[in-house]
Amino acid sequence: MAEASYTTTTRLPVESIWAFVQDMDNWAHFVMGYQSHEKRSDTESRWTLKGDLGVLSRSLTFEVLITEWRAPSQVRFTLRGSNEPMSGEGAFTIESTATAAAAEPAAPAAKSIVARWLEALARWFLGLVGGRAEREAPTRATAGESLSTMQFQLRLDPGGPMAPMVNAMITPLLLPAAEQLADKILAHLEALPAGASEGEPR
């Protein structure tokens, strides 16, 4: 099982972020390896992603089901591989924080030097193939200032006889991929002129 959770902050209001995130057509192409997606209903869709590392150098198709929709703060979903034995779940959570103390993210769990090195390598690789989100998220609110936090969580469970090897390969990629998605969404929104519509990315 591979898991990642990434939280970042912005001065954008929660409502602006939600207006963009609630429609997957706006941000789908920011997902690592994105090839296409097809909406089947308000809660069901099919996503095709392409991996470029070893055993993952192929197209992967996932059936995605939205299991919880709480506007304007949270979307939860599950996913199931159509052409690979893989399942998982994830969530977008958007909240407003009114104090500096509340806006500070929790300290991440300690990782081994090998795990940190692999994640750094994955960030470098993802920067090459997917580009970097050019943004500097505010880390502290001044007295009385309100920030919004956006958290993206993802868990993947590979199955089948190759599961241990696949898990070892995707684990260092998951956090950098979560960071890339969240930061690209916010970088796009932060670059919009004040009052502009948060529609399709330019």
mmCIF file of C-alpha atoms in Angstrom:
data_model
loop_
_atom_site.group_PDB
_atom_site.id
_atom_site.type_symbol
_atom_site.label_atom_id
_atom_site.label_comp_id
_atom_site.label_asym_id
_atom_site.label_seq_id
_atom_site.Cartn_x
_atom_site.Cartn_y
_atom_site.Cartn_z
ATOM 1 C CA MET A 1 0.000 0.000 0.000
ATOM 2 C CA ALA A 2 1.307 3.451 -0.966
ATOM 3 C CA GLU A 3 -0.067 6.581 0.700
ATOM 4 C CA ALA A 4 0.504 10.315 0.398
ATOM 5 C CA SER A 5 -0.998 13.409 1.969
ATOM 6 C CA TYR A 6 -0.028 16.940 0.958
ATOM 7 C CA THR A 7 -1.361 20.196 2.412
ATOM 8 C CA THR A 8 -0.620 23.659 1.067
ATOM 9 C CA THR A 9 -1.971 27.138 1.733
ATOM 10 C CA THR A 10 -3.140 30.082 -0.339
ATOM 11 C CA ARG A 11 -4.707 33.487 0.152
ATOM 12 C CA LEU A 12 -7.467 32.554 -2.291
ATOM 13 C CA PRO A 13 -10.921 32.135 -0.717
ATOM 14 C CA VAL A 14 -12.295 28.622 -0.298
ATOM 15 C CA GLU A 15 -15.179 29.406 -2.667
ATOM 16 C CA SER A 16 -12.816 30.267 -5.536
ATOM 17 C CA ILE A 17 -10.852 27.038 -5.125
ATOM 18 C CA TRP A 18 -14.037 24.978 -4.880
ATOM 19 C CA ALA A 19 -15.547 26.577 -7.999
ATOM 20 C CA PHE A 20 -12.540 25.266 -9.939
ATOM 21 C CA VAL A 21 -11.949 21.908 -8.234
ATOM 22 C CA GLN A 22 -15.584 20.772 -8.282
ATOM 23 C CA ASP A 23 -15.388 20.284 -12.063
ATOM 24 C CA MET A 24 -12.721 17.713 -12.959
ATOM 25 C CA ASP A 25 -12.614 19.016 -16.526
ATOM 26 C CA ASN A 26 -10.804 22.096 -15.160
ATOM 27 C CA TRP A 27 -7.872 20.290 -13.557
ATOM 28 C CA ALA A 28 -7.766 16.726 -14.909
ATOM 29 C CA HIS A 29 -4.814 17.399 -17.204
ATOM 30 C CA PHE A 30 -2.729 18.474 -14.172
ATOM 31 C CA VAL A 31 -2.699 14.835 -12.937
ATOM 32 C CA MET A 32 0.637 13.064 -13.460
ATOM 33 C CA GLY A 33 0.555 10.953 -16.637
ATOM 34 C CA TYR A 34 -2.864 12.240 -17.703
ATOM 35 C CA GLN A 35 -4.061 10.924 -21.067
ATOM 36 C CA SER A 36 -7.851 11.296 -20.949
ATOM 37 C CA HIS A 37 -10.952 11.058 -18.794
ATOM 38 C CA GLU A 38 -14.583 10.318 -19.530
ATOM 39 C CA LYS A 39 -17.506 11.335 -17.319
ATOM 40 C CA ARG A 40 -20.214 8.715 -17.139
ATOM 41 C CA SER A 41 -22.402 10.410 -14.528
ATOM 42 C CA ASP A 42 -22.120 12.993 -11.777
ATOM 43 C CA THR A 43 -20.251 10.474 -9.627
ATOM 44 C CA GLU A 44 -18.628 8.030 -12.069
ATOM 45 C CA SER A 45 -15.776 8.526 -14.513
ATOM 46 C CA ARG A 46 -12.995 6.621 -16.266
ATOM 47 C CA TRP A 47 -9.429 7.940 -16.257
ATOM 48 C CA THR A 48 -6.510 6.874 -18.439
ATOM 49 C CA LEU A 49 -3.011 7.657 -17.161
ATOM 50 C CA LYS A 50 0.366 6.714 -18.560
ATOM 51 C CA GLY A 51 3.345 5.774 -16.412
ATOM 52 C CA ASP A 52 6.919 5.980 -17.651
ATOM 53 C CA LEU A 53 8.931 4.032 -15.080
ATOM 54 C CA GLY A 54 9.772 0.375 -15.565
ATOM 55 C CA VAL A 55 6.745 -1.813 -14.971
ATOM 56 C CA LEU A 56 4.560 1.306 -15.053
ATOM 57 C CA SER A 57 5.538 2.186 -18.631
ATOM 58 C CA ARG A 58 2.048 1.565 -19.938
ATOM 59 C CA SER A 59 -1.406 3.048 -19.900
ATOM 60 C CA LEU A 60 -3.448 2.480 -16.757
ATOM 61 C CA THR A 61 -7.223 2.834 -16.747
ATOM 62 C CA PHE A 62 -9.120 3.551 -13.534
ATOM 63 C CA GLU A 63 -12.822 3.589 -12.724
ATOM 64 C CA VAL A 64 -13.310 6.501 -10.325
ATOM 65 C CA LEU A 65 -16.357 6.795 -8.070
ATOM 66 C CA ILE A 66 -17.125 9.891 -5.975
ATOM 67 C CA THR A 67 -18.300 8.619 -2.606
ATOM 68 C CA GLU A 68 -18.772 11.919 -0.753
ATOM 69 C CA TRP A 69 -19.428 15.439 -1.997
ATOM 70 C CA ARG A 70 -19.605 18.197 0.638
ATOM 71 C CA ALA A 71 -19.528 21.621 -1.001
ATOM 72 C CA PRO A 72 -17.492 23.720 -0.575
ATOM 73 C CA SER A 73 -15.012 21.714 1.460
ATOM 74 C CA GLN A 74 -14.513 18.067 0.504
ATOM 75 C CA VAL A 75 -14.689 15.452 -2.227
ATOM 76 C CA ARG A 76 -13.871 11.806 -1.489
ATOM 77 C CA PHE A 77 -13.446 9.146 -4.147
ATOM 78 C CA THR A 78 -12.442 5.543 -4.717
ATOM 79 C CA LEU A 79 -10.645 4.124 -7.722
ATOM 80 C CA ARG A 80 -10.341 0.662 -9.219
ATOM 81 C CA GLY A 81 -7.991 -0.422 -11.969
ATOM 82 C CA SER A 82 -9.671 -1.700 -15.132
ATOM 83 C CA ASN A 83 -6.592 -3.143 -16.818
ATOM 84 C CA GLU A 84 -4.361 -3.601 -13.747
ATOM 85 C CA PRO A 85 -5.124 -5.100 -10.306
ATOM 86 C CA MET A 86 -5.014 -1.837 -8.372
ATOM 87 C CA SER A 87 -7.465 -0.043 -6.094
ATOM 88 C CA GLY A 88 -7.371 2.980 -3.851
ATOM 89 C CA GLU A 89 -9.055 6.072 -2.505
ATOM 90 C CA GLY A 90 -8.426 9.751 -2.086
ATOM 91 C CA ALA A 91 -9.832 13.136 -1.107
ATOM 92 C CA PHE A 92 -9.595 16.877 -1.730
ATOM 93 C CA THR A 93 -10.236 18.927 1.423
ATOM 94 C CA ILE A 94 -10.424 22.728 1.341
ATOM 95 C CA GLU A 95 -10.744 24.759 4.548
ATOM 96 C CA SER A 96 -10.407 28.325 5.742
ATOM 97 C CA THR A 97 -8.132 29.118 8.674
ATOM 98 C CA ALA A 98 -8.295 32.424 10.507
ATOM 99 C CA THR A 99 -5.124 32.320 12.604
ATOM 100 C CA ALA A 100 -1.462 31.725 11.925
ATOM 101 C CA ALA A 101 -1.325 28.815 14.349
ATOM 102 C CA ALA A 102 -4.197 27.017 12.631
ATOM 103 C CA ALA A 103 -2.613 27.483 9.207
ATOM 104 C CA GLU A 104 0.605 25.698 10.066
ATOM 105 C CA PRO A 105 0.650 22.131 8.738
ATOM 106 C CA ALA A 106 1.493 19.277 11.058
ATOM 107 C CA ALA A 107 5.088 18.116 11.017
ATOM 108 C CA PRO A 108 5.531 15.227 8.568
ATOM 109 C CA ALA A 109 6.450 11.806 9.900
ATOM 110 C CA ALA A 110 10.174 11.078 9.899
ATOM 111 C CA LYS A 111 11.398 9.182 6.828
ATOM 112 C CA SER A 112 14.560 7.275 6.151
ATOM 113 C CA ILE A 113 17.290 8.935 4.125
ATOM 114 C CA VAL A 114 16.613 6.452 1.296
ATOM 115 C CA ALA A 115 12.894 7.361 1.235
ATOM 116 C CA ARG A 116 13.735 11.083 1.193
ATOM 117 C CA TRP A 117 16.269 10.545 -1.601
ATOM 118 C CA LEU A 118 13.766 8.569 -3.692
ATOM 119 C CA GLU A 119 11.118 11.276 -3.245
ATOM 120 C CA ALA A 120 13.644 13.952 -4.252
ATOM 121 C CA LEU A 121 14.500 11.925 -7.348
ATOM 122 C CA ALA A 122 10.790 11.521 -8.129
ATOM 123 C CA ARG A 123 10.265 15.303 -7.783
ATOM 124 C CA TRP A 124 13.127 15.925 -10.186
ATOM 125 C CA PHE A 125 11.732 13.403 -12.687
ATOM 126 C CA LEU A 126 8.192 14.786 -12.429
ATOM 127 C CA GLY A 127 9.559 18.279 -12.972
ATOM 128 C CA LEU A 128 11.101 17.087 -16.232
ATOM 129 C CA VAL A 129 8.046 15.295 -17.602
ATOM 130 C CA GLY A 130 5.237 17.363 -16.111
ATOM 131 C CA GLY A 131 6.740 20.750 -15.446
ATOM 132 C CA ARG A 132 6.893 22.493 -12.112
ATOM 133 C CA ALA A 133 4.191 24.638 -10.598
ATOM 134 C CA GLU A 134 5.760 28.060 -10.176
ATOM 135 C CA ARG A 135 4.256 29.239 -6.901
ATOM 136 C CA GLU A 136 5.272 30.027 -3.377
ATOM 137 C CA ALA A 137 2.494 29.154 -0.988
ATOM 138 C CA PRO A 138 2.188 31.399 2.066
ATOM 139 C CA THR A 139 3.134 29.464 5.175
ATOM 140 C CA ARG A 140 1.931 31.900 7.831
ATOM 141 C CA ALA A 141 -1.048 34.157 8.224
ATOM 142 C CA THR A 142 -0.555 37.562 9.756
ATOM 143 C CA ALA A 143 -2.777 38.517 12.692
ATOM 144 C CA GLY A 144 -6.394 38.492 11.587
ATOM 145 C CA GLU A 145 -5.609 37.258 8.070
ATOM 146 C CA SER A 146 -7.516 34.302 6.692
ATOM 147 C CA LEU A 147 -5.828 31.632 4.590
ATOM 148 C CA SER A 148 -7.262 28.638 2.784
ATOM 149 C CA THR A 149 -5.667 25.222 3.048
ATOM 150 C CA MET A 150 -6.003 22.579 0.373
ATOM 151 C CA GLN A 151 -5.143 18.986 1.199
ATOM 152 C CA PHE A 152 -4.906 16.162 -1.313
ATOM 153 C CA GLN A 153 -4.757 12.585 -0.012
ATOM 154 C CA LEU A 154 -4.234 9.451 -2.073
ATOM 155 C CA ARG A 155 -3.805 5.751 -1.274
ATOM 156 C CA LEU A 156 -3.077 3.037 -3.846
ATOM 157 C CA ASP A 157 -3.135 -0.715 -3.253
ATOM 158 C CA PRO A 158 -1.498 -2.751 -6.041
ATOM 159 C CA GLY A 159 -2.707 -6.333 -6.375
ATOM 160 C CA GLY A 160 -1.596 -9.507 -8.083
ATOM 161 C CA PRO A 161 1.776 -11.275 -8.042
ATOM 162 C CA MET A 162 3.667 -8.091 -8.993
ATOM 163 C CA ALA A 163 2.159 -6.088 -6.105
ATOM 164 C CA PRO A 164 5.328 -5.832 -3.950
ATOM 165 C CA MET A 165 7.426 -4.584 -6.871
ATOM 166 C CA VAL A 166 4.756 -2.154 -8.116
ATOM 167 C CA ASN A 167 4.248 -0.845 -4.579
ATOM 168 C CA ALA A 168 7.989 -0.240 -4.190
ATOM 169 C CA MET A 169 8.023 1.730 -7.449
ATOM 170 C CA ILE A 170 4.974 3.921 -6.847
ATOM 171 C CA THR A 171 5.589 4.723 -3.163
ATOM 172 C CA PRO A 172 8.298 7.369 -3.774
ATOM 173 C CA LEU A 173 6.252 8.876 -6.632
ATOM 174 C CA LEU A 174 2.990 9.364 -4.773
ATOM 175 C CA LEU A 175 3.854 12.365 -2.577
ATOM 176 C CA PRO A 176 5.602 14.319 -5.363
ATOM 177 C CA ALA A 177 2.625 13.591 -7.644
ATOM 178 C CA ALA A 178 0.204 14.864 -4.964
ATOM 179 C CA GLU A 179 2.339 17.988 -4.485
ATOM 180 C CA GLN A 180 2.459 18.583 -8.237
ATOM 181 C CA LEU A 181 -1.315 18.307 -8.642
ATOM 182 C CA ALA A 182 -2.217 20.596 -5.716
ATOM 183 C CA ASP A 183 0.443 23.178 -6.575
ATOM 184 C CA LYS A 184 -0.490 23.279 -10.265
ATOM 185 C CA ILE A 185 -4.155 23.856 -9.407
ATOM 186 C CA LEU A 186 -3.320 26.697 -7.032
ATOM 187 C CA ALA A 187 -0.642 28.169 -9.316
ATOM 188 C CA HIS A 188 -3.232 28.377 -12.092
ATOM 189 C CA LEU A 189 -5.819 30.037 -9.842
ATOM 190 C CA GLU A 190 -3.319 32.447 -8.269
ATOM 191 C CA ALA A 191 -2.187 33.573 -11.736
ATOM 192 C CA LEU A 192 -5.707 34.583 -12.781
ATOM 193 C CA PRO A 193 -6.426 38.332 -12.738
ATOM 194 C CA ALA A 194 -8.561 39.423 -9.789
ATOM 195 C CA GLY A 195 -12.208 38.788 -10.562
ATOM 196 C CA ALA A 196 -11.471 36.542 -13.558
ATOM 197 C CA SER A 197 -13.470 33.364 -14.066
ATOM 198 C CA GLU A 198 -11.807 30.161 -12.920
ATOM 199 C CA GLY A 199 -12.534 28.203 -16.094
ATOM 200 C CA GLU A 200 -10.359 26.072 -18.316
ATOM 201 C CA PRO A 201 -6.633 26.557 -17.705
ATOM 202 C CA ARG A 202 -4.925 28.680 -20.322
#
